[in-house]
Short mmCIF file of C-alpha atoms in Angstrom, two decimals:
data_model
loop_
_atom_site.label_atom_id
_atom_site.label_comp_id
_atom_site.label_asym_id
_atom_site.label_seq_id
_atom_site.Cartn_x
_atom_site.Cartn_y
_atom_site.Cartn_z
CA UNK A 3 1.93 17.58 37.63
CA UNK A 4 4.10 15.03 36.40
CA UNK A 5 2.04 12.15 39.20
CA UNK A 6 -0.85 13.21 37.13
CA UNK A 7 0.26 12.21 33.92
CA UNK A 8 -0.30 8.36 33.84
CA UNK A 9 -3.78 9.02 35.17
CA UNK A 10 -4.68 11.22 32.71
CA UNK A 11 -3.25 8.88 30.00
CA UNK A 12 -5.56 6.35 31.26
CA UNK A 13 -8.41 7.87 31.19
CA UNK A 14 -8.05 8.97 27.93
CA UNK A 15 -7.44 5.37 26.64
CA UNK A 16 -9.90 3.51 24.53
CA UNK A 17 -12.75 1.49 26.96
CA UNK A 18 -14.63 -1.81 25.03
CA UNK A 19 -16.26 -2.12 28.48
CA UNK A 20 -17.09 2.41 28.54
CA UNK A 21 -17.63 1.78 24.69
CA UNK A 22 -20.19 -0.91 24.76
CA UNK A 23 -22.07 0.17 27.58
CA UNK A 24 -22.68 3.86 25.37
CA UNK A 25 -23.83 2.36 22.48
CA UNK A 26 -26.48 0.19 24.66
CA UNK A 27 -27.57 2.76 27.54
CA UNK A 28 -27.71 5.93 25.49
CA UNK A 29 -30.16 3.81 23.06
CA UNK A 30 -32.06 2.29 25.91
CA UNK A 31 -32.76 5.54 28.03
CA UNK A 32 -33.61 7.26 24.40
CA UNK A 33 -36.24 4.79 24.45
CA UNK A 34 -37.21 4.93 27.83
CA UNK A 35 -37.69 8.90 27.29
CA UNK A 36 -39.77 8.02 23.93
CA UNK A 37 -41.74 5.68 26.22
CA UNK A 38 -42.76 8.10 29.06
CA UNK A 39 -43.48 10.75 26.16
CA UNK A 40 -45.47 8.13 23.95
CA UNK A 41 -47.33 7.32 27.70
CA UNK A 42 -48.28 10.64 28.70
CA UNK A 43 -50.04 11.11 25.11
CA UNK A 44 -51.60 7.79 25.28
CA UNK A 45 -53.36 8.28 28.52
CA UNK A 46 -54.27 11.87 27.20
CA UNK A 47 -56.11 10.26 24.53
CA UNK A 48 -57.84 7.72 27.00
CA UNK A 49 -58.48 11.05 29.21
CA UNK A 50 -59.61 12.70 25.95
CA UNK A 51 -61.94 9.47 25.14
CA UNK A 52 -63.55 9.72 28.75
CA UNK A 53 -64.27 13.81 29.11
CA UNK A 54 -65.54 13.38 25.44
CA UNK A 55 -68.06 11.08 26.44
CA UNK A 56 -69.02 12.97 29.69
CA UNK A 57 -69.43 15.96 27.74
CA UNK A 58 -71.63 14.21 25.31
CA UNK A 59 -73.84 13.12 28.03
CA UNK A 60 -73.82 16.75 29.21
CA UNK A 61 -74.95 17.83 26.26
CA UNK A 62 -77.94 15.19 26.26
CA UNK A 63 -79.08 15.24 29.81
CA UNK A 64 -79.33 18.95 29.46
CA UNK A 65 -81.36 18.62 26.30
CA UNK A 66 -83.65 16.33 28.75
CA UNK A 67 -84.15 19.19 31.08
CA UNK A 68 -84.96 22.23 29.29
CA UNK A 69 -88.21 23.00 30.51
CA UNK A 70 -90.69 25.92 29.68
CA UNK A 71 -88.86 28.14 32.22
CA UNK A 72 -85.64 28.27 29.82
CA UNK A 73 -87.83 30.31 27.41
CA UNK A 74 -87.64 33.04 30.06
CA UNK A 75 -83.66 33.03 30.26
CA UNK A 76 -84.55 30.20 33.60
CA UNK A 77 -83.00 26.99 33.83
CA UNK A 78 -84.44 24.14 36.38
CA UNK A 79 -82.53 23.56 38.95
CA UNK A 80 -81.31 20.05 37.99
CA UNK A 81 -80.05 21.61 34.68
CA UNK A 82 -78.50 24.18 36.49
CA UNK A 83 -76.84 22.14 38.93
CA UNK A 84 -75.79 20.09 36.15
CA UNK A 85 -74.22 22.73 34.41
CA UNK A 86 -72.22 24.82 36.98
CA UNK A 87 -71.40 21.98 39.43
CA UNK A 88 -67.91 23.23 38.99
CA UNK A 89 -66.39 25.47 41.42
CA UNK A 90 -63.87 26.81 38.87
CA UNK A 91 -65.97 28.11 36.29
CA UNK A 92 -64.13 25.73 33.43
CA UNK A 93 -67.92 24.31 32.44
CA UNK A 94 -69.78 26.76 29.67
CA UNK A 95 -73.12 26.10 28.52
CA UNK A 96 -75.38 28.18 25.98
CA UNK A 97 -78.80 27.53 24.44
CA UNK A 98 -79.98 28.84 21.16
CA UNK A 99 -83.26 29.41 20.11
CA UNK A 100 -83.85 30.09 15.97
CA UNK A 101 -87.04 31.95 16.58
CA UNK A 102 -85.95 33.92 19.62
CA UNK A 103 -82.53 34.07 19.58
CA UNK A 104 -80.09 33.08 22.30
CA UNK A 105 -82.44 32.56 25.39
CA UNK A 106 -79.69 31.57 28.29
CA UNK A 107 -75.96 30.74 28.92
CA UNK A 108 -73.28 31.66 30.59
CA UNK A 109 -70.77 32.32 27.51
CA UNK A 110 -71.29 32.61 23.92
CA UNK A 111 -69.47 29.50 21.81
CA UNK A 112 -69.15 29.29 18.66
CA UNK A 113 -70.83 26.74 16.15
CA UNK A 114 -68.26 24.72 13.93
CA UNK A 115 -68.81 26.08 10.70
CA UNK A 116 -67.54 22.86 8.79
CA UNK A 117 -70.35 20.29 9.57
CA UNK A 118 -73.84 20.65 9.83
CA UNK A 119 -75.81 20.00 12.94
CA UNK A 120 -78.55 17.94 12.00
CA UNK A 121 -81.87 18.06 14.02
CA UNK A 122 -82.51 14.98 16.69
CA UNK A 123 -78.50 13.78 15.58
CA UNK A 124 -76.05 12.64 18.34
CA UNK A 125 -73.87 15.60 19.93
CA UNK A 126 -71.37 16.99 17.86
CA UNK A 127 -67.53 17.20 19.35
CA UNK A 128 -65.49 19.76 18.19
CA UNK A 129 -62.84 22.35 19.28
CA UNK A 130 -63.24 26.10 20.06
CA UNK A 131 -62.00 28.61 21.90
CA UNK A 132 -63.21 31.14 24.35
CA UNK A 133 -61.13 34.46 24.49
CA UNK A 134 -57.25 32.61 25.03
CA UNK A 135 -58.98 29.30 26.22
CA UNK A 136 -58.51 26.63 24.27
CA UNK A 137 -62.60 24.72 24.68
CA UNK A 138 -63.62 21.41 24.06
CA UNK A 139 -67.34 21.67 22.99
CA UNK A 140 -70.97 19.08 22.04
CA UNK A 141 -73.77 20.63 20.50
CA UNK A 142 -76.64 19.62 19.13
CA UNK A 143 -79.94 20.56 17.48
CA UNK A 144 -83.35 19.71 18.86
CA UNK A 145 -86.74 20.31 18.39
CA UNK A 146 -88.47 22.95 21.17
CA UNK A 147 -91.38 21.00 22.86
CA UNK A 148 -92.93 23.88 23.68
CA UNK A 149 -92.99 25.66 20.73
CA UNK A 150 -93.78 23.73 17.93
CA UNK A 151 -91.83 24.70 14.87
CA UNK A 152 -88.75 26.07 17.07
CA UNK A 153 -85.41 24.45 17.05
CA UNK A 154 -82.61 24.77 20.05
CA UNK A 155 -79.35 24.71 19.60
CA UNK A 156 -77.77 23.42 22.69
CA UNK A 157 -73.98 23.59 23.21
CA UNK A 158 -71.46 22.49 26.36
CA UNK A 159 -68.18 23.20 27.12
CA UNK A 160 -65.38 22.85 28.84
CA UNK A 161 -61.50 23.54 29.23
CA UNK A 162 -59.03 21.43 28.90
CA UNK A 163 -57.54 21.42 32.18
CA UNK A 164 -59.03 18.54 33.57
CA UNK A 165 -58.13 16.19 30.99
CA UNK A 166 -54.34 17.08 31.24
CA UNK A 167 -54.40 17.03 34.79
CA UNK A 168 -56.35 12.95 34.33
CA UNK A 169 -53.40 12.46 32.07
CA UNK A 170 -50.81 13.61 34.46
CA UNK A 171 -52.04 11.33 37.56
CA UNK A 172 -52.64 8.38 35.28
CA UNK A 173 -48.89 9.14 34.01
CA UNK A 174 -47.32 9.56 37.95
CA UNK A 175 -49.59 6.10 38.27
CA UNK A 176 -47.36 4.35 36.05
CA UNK A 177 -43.96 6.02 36.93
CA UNK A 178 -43.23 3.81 39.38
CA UNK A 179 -43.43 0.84 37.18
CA UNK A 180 -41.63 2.67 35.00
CA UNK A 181 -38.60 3.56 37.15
CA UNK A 182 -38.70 -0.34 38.39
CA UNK A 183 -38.02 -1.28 34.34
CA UNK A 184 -35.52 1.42 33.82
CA UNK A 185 -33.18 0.00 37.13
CA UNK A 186 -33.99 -3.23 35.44
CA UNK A 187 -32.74 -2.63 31.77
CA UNK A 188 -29.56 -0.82 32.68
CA UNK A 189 -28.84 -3.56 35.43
CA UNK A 190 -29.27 -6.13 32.91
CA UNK A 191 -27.44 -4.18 30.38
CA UNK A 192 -24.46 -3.64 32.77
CA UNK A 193 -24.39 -7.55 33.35
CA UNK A 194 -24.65 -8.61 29.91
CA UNK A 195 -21.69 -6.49 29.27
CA UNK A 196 -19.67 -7.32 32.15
CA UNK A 197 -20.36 -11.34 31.64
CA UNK A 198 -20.00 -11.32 27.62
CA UNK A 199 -16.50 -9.67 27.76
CA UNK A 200 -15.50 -12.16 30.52
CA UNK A 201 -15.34 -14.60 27.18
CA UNK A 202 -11.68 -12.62 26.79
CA UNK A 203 -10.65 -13.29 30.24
CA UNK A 204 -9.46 -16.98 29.01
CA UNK A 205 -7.38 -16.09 25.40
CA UNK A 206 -6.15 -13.10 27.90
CA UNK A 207 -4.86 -15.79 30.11
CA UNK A 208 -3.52 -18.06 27.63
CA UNK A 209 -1.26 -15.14 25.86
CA UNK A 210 -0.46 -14.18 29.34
CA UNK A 211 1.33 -17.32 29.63
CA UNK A 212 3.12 -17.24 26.34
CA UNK A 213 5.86 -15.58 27.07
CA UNK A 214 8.38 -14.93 23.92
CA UNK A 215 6.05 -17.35 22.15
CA UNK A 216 5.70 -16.00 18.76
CA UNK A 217 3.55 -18.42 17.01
CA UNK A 218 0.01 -18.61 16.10
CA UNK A 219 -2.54 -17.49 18.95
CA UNK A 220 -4.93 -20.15 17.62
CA UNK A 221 -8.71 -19.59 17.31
CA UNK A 222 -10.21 -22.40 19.71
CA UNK A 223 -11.22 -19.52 22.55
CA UNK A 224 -11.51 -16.41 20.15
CA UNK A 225 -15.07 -15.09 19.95
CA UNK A 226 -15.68 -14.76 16.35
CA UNK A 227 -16.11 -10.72 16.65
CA UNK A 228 -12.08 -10.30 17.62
CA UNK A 229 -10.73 -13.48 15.19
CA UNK A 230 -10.06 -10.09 12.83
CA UNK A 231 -7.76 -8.90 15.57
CA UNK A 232 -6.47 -12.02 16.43
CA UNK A 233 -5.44 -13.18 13.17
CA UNK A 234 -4.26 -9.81 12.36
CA UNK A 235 -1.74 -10.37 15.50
CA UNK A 236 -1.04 -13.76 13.89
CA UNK A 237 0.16 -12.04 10.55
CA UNK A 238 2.50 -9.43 12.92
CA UNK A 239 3.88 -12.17 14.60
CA UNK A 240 4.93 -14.06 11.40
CA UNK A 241 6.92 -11.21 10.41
CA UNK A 242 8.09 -10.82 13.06
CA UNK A 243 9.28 -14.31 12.85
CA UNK A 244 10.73 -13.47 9.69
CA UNK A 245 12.52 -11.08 11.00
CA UNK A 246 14.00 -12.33 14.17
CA UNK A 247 14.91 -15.87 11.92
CA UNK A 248 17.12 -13.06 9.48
CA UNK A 249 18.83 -11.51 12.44
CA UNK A 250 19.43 -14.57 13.78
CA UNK A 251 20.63 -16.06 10.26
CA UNK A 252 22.58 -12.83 9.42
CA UNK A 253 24.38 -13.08 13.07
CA UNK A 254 25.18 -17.23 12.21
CA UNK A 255 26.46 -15.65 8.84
CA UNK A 256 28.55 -13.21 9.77
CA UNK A 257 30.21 -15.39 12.30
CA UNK A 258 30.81 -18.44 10.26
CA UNK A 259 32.00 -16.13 7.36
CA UNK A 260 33.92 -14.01 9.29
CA UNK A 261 35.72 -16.19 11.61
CA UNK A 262 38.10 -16.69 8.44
CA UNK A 263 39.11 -13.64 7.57
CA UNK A 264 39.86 -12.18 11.19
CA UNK A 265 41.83 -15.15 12.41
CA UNK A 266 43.98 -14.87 9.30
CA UNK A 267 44.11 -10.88 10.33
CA UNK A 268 45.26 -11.92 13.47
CA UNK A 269 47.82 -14.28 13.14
CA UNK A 270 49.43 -11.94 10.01
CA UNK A 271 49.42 -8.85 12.33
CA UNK A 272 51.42 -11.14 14.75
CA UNK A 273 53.87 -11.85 12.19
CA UNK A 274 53.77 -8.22 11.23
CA UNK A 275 55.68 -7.90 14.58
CA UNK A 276 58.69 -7.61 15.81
CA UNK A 277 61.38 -9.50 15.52
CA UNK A 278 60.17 -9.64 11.55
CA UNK A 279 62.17 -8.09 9.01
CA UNK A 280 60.87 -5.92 6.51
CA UNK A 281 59.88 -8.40 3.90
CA UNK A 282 58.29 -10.43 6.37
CA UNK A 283 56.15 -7.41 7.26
CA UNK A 284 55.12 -6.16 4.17
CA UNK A 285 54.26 -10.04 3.22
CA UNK A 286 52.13 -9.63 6.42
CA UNK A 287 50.10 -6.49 5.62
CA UNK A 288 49.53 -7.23 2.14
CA UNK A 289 47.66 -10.75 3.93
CA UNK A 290 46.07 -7.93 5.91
CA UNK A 291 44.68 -6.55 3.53
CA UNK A 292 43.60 -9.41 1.27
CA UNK A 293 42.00 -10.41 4.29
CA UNK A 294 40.44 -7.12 5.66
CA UNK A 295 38.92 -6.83 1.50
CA UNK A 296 37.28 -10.31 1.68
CA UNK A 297 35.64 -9.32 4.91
CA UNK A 298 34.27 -6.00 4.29
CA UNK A 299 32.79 -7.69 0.97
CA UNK A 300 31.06 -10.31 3.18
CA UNK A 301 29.82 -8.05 5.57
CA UNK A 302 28.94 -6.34 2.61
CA UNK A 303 26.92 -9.42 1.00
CA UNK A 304 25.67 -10.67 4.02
CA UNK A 305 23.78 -7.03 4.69
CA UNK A 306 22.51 -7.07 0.86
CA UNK A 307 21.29 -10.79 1.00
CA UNK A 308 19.54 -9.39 4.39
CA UNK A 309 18.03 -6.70 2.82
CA UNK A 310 16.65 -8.92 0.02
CA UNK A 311 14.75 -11.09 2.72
CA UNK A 312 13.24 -8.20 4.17
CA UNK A 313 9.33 -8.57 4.60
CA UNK A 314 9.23 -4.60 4.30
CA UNK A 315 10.29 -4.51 0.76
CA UNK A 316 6.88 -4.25 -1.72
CA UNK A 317 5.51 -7.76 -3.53
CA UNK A 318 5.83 -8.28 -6.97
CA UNK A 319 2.51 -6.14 -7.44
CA UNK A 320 3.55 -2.87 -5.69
CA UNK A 321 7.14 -2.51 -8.18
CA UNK A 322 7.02 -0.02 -10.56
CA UNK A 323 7.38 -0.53 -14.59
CA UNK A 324 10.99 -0.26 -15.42
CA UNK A 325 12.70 -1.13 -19.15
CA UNK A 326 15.76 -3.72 -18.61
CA UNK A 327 16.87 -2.54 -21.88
CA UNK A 328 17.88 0.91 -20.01
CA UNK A 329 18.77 -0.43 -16.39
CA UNK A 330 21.23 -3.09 -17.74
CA UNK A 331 23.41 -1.45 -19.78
CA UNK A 332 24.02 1.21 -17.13
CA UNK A 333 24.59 -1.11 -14.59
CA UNK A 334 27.33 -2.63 -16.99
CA UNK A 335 29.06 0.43 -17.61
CA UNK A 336 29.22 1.19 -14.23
CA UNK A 337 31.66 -2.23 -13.92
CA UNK A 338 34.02 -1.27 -17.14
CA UNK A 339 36.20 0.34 -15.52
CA UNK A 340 37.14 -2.67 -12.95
CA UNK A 341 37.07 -5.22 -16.13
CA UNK A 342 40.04 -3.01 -17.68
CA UNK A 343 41.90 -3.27 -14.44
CA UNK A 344 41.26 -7.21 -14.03
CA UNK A 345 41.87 -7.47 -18.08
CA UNK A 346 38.23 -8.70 -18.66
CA UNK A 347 36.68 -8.04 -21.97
CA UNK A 348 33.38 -6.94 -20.50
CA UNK A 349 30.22 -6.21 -23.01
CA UNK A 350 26.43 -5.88 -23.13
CA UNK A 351 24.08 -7.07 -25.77
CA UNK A 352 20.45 -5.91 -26.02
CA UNK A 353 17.40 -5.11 -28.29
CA UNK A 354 16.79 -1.79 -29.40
CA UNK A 355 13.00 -2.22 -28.28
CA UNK A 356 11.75 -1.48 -24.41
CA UNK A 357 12.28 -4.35 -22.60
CA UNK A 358 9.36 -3.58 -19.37
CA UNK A 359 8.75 -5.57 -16.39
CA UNK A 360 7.80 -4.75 -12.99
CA UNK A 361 11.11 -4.31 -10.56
CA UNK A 362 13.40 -2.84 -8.64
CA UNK A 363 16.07 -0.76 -10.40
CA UNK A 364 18.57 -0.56 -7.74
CA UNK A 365 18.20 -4.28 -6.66
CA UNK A 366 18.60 -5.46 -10.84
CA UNK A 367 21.46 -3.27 -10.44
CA UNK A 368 22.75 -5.08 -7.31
CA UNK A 369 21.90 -8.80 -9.72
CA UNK A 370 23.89 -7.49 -12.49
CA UNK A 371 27.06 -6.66 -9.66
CA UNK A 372 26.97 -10.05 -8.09
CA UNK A 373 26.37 -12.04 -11.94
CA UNK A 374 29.52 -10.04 -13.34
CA UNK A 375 31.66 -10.27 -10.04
CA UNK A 376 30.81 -13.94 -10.47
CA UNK A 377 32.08 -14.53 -13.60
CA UNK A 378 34.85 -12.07 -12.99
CA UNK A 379 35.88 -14.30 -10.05
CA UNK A 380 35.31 -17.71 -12.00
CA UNK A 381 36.78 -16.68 -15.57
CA UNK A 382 39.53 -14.81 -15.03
CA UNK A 383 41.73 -12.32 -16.86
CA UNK A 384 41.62 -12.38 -20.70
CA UNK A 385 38.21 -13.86 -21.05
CA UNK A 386 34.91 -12.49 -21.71
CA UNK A 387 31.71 -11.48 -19.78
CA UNK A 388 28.63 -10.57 -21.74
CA UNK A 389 25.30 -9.29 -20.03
CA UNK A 390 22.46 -9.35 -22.64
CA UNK A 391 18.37 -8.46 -22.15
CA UNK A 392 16.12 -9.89 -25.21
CA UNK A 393 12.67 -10.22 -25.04
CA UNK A 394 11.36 -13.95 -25.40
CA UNK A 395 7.63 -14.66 -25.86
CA UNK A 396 5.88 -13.25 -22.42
CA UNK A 397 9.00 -12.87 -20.74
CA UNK A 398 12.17 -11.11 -20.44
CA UNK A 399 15.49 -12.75 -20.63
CA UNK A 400 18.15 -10.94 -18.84
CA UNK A 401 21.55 -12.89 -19.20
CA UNK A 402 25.41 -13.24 -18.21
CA UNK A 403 27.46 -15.23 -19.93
CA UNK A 404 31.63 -15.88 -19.74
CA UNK A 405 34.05 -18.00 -21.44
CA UNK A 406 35.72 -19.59 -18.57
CA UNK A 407 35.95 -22.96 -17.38
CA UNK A 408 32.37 -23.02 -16.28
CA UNK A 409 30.28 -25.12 -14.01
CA UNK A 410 30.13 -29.28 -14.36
CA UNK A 411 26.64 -30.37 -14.88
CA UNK A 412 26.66 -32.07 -11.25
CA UNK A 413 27.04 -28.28 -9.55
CA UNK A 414 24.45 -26.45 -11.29
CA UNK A 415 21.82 -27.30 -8.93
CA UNK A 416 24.02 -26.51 -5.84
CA UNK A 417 24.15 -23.07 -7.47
CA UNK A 418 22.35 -20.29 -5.62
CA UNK A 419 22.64 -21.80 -2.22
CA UNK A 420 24.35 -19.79 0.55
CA UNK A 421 27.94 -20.09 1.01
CA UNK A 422 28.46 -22.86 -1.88
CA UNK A 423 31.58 -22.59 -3.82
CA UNK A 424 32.22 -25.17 -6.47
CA UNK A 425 35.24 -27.32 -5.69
CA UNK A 426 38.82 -26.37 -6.97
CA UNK A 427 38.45 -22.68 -7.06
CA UNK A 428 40.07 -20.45 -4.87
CA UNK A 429 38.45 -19.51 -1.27
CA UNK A 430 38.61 -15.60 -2.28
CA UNK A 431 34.93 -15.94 -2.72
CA UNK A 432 31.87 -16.15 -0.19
CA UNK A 433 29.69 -18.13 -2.19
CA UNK A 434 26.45 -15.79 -1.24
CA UNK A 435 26.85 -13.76 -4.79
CA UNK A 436 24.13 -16.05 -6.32
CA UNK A 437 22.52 -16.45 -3.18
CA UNK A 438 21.44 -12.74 -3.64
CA UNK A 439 20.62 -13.63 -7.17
CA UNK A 440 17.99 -15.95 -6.06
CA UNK A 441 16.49 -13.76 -3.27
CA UNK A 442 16.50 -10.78 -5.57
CA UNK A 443 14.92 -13.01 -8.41
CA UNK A 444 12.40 -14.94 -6.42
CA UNK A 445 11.11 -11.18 -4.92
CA UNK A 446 10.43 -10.15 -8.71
CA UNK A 447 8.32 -13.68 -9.23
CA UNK A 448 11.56 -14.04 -11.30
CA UNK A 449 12.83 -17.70 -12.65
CA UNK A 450 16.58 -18.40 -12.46
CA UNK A 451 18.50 -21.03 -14.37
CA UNK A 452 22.05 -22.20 -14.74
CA UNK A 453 23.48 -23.67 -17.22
CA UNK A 454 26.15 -23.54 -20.34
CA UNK A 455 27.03 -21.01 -21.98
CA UNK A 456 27.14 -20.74 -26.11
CA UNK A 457 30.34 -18.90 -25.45
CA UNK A 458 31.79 -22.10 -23.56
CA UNK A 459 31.38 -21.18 -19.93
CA UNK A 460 28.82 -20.73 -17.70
CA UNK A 461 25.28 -18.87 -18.20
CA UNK A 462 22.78 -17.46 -16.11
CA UNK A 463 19.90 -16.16 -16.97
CA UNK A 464 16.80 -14.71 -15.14
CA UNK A 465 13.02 -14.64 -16.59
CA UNK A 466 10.91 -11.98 -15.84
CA UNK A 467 7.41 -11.74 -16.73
CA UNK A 468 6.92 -8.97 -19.36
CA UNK A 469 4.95 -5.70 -18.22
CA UNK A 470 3.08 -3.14 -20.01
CA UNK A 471 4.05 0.74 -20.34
CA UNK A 472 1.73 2.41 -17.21
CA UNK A 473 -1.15 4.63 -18.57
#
């Protein structure tokens, strides 16, 4: 059983080829079938056409013979041999005299009861029946010339065996002709098939070739029915650029950032050792653990700036309706706790109105960490840190500002990039805190600007674009 498997897996895979050719045979014999049926009526009709006329002529030539004898229930013997020439029985005849009554025949037809017979008037076609025979009948009316003032009624008949048996041969005539055009259509719909998805066989070979080429397939082969596939592929295989150019960036990231912190590790652990003395040790470990801090908190950065840059995350669009004026403070009360233990006066500042825009609560959360461990790390203790949210116009002004040295003018455009630290402060920092800020903003279609603050240091502020409350 398990040999089976792949067999039966590939059977049951999706054919273009097993697709195409169902949509164009099934069609084609459907028509074929129509055809033969549409034939067989069509030379029923032209069999219909030709015992119709016979019949008519029946009808007259026997008119021409009735002689005197047919007065006395005789017919002459052309009429008669006219009349039951058929072996079968299947030809009926009857004459109908208005003075004397039926006067010979070898059946009794009916009349048709919805059109007159006029006198000396071409033969009348109609249907009838005879018992569970279905008839095809002529009559007509003429005047007896030999009895003046007499009319005949003469009718002819027939069933309709003979004309479906004409129809039938003239049908088995044609079959062959017929077969010839069916071999014909589904050979040339096989080829056209076969040939028109050999356009593929190229682009096939081309992305055959690529190898762990991830860039655009290109549309100078691609038939214009797959460039929907195609360029779909060409959208997967950006993001998956995007992706592959994070790992790759988060891996260059970690390595440069961490290469620091672990050598330092290393060589305090070594002087942790032995022969050092006690103080040397516990000079050693506390390194250790400066050290082992800052690197856990890049790893820790480096994963959020990471996540920020993910393609997966929604657009702009697809965020829900959140009010600043509720996420903010929260996220700043969150970080009081840390301010009393670093001896930062930490506060927040906001409207009593709904501030709503579209976002992310847990990623503003995650700006609001990185804005007030920034100016944590840059002011100091005893100064000040206030986040504030105020509504502006159209927009939405969420804010941190500190009293600490702040930024020189010639820095504030350097601010945001990755792993930037302003000269002359310490190298406790990894300089990817506003690097996050940016990410986070620019996902938000979010504006970000640096500059000073009214309390003396520095200020940075983000713009959002002001929602409305959902229905």
């Amino acid at each position: 059983m398990p040999e089976r498997r792949p067999a039966a897996r590939r059977a049951a895979r999706p054919s273009l080829r097993r697709r195409l050719l169902t949509f164009l045979l099934v069609p084609v014999l459907g028509v074929l079938v129509v055809d033969t049926v549409v034939g067989y009526f069509i030379a029923l009709a032209y069999s219909n056409r030709v015992h119709d006329s016979d019949l008519s002529d029946s009808a007259l030539t026997l008119a021409e013979m009735i002689g005197s004898d047919a007065l006395r229930g005789e017919l002459t013997a052309q009429a008669r041999f006219l009349l039951e020439y058929d072996p079968d029985g299947r030809n009926y005849y009857e004459v109908v005299s208005d003075r004397h009554g039926r006067i010979i025949g070898n059946a009794e037809l009916a009349v048709p009861t919805r059109r007159a017979v006029d006198v000396d008037a071409a033969p009348l076609l109609y249907d009838t029946d005879l018992g569970h025979k279905a008839l095809r009948a002529a009559v007509m009316r003429v005047a007896n010339r030999h009895d003046a003032g007499d009319t005949l009624t003469i009718k002819v008949a027939e069933n309709l065996r003979d004309r479906h048996q004409r129809a039938r041969e003239i049908l088995l005539l044609t079959m062959p002709m017929q077969a010839l055009l069916i071999i014909a259509v589904l050979s040339l719909v096989w080829f056209g098939v076969s040939h028109g998805l050999g356009v593929l066989e190229p682009l096939t070979t081309r992305l055959g070739r690529r190898g762990h080429d991830l860039g655009p397939i290109g549309e100078e082969d691609v038939p214009v029915e797959i460039l929907p596939l195609t360029r779909t592929i060409d959208d997967l295989f950006a993001r998956m650029r995007n992706m592959l150019g994070l790992q790759e960036r988060f891996i260059a990231d970690a390595a440069h950032q961490l290469r620091t912190p672990l050598a330092g590790i290393q060589l305090h652990v070594e002087r942790a050792g032995p022969p050092a003395d006690a103080a040397q040790q516990r000079d050693a470990l506390a390194h250790v653990h400066r050290l082992a801090a800052r690197a856990a908190r890049t790893s820790a950065q480096l994963l959020a700036l990471t996540r920020t840059e993910s393609p997966d995350l929604p657009d702009h669009d697809g965020m829900p309706v959140i009010d600043l004026a509720h996420v903010v403070p929260e996220a700043v009360g969150m970080r009081v706790h840390q301010a009393l233990a670093l001896g930062v006066d930490l506060g927040y500042e906001g409207a009593d109105a709904a501030c709503l825009v579209r976002g992310d609560a847990l990623q503003v959360q995650e700006v609001i960490d990185n804005l007030v461990d920034n100016a944590f790390h840059y002011a100091g203790r005893g100064h000040t840190v206030t986040a504030s949210v105020a509504r502006d116009g159209v927009e939405v002004v969420l804010a941190v500002d500190d009293d600490g040295p702040g930024v020189e003018e010639a820095f504030l455009d350097q601010l945001g990039e990755r792993f930037f630290r302003v000269p002359g402060v310490d190298e406790d920092g990894t300089g990817l805190g506003l690097a996050i800020v940016e990410s986070i903003a620019e996902r938000h279609a979010a504006r970000v600007a640096f500059g000073r603050s009214a309390l003396g240091g520095l200020r940075v502020e983000l713009r959002f674009a002001a929602a409305s409350a959902p229905a």
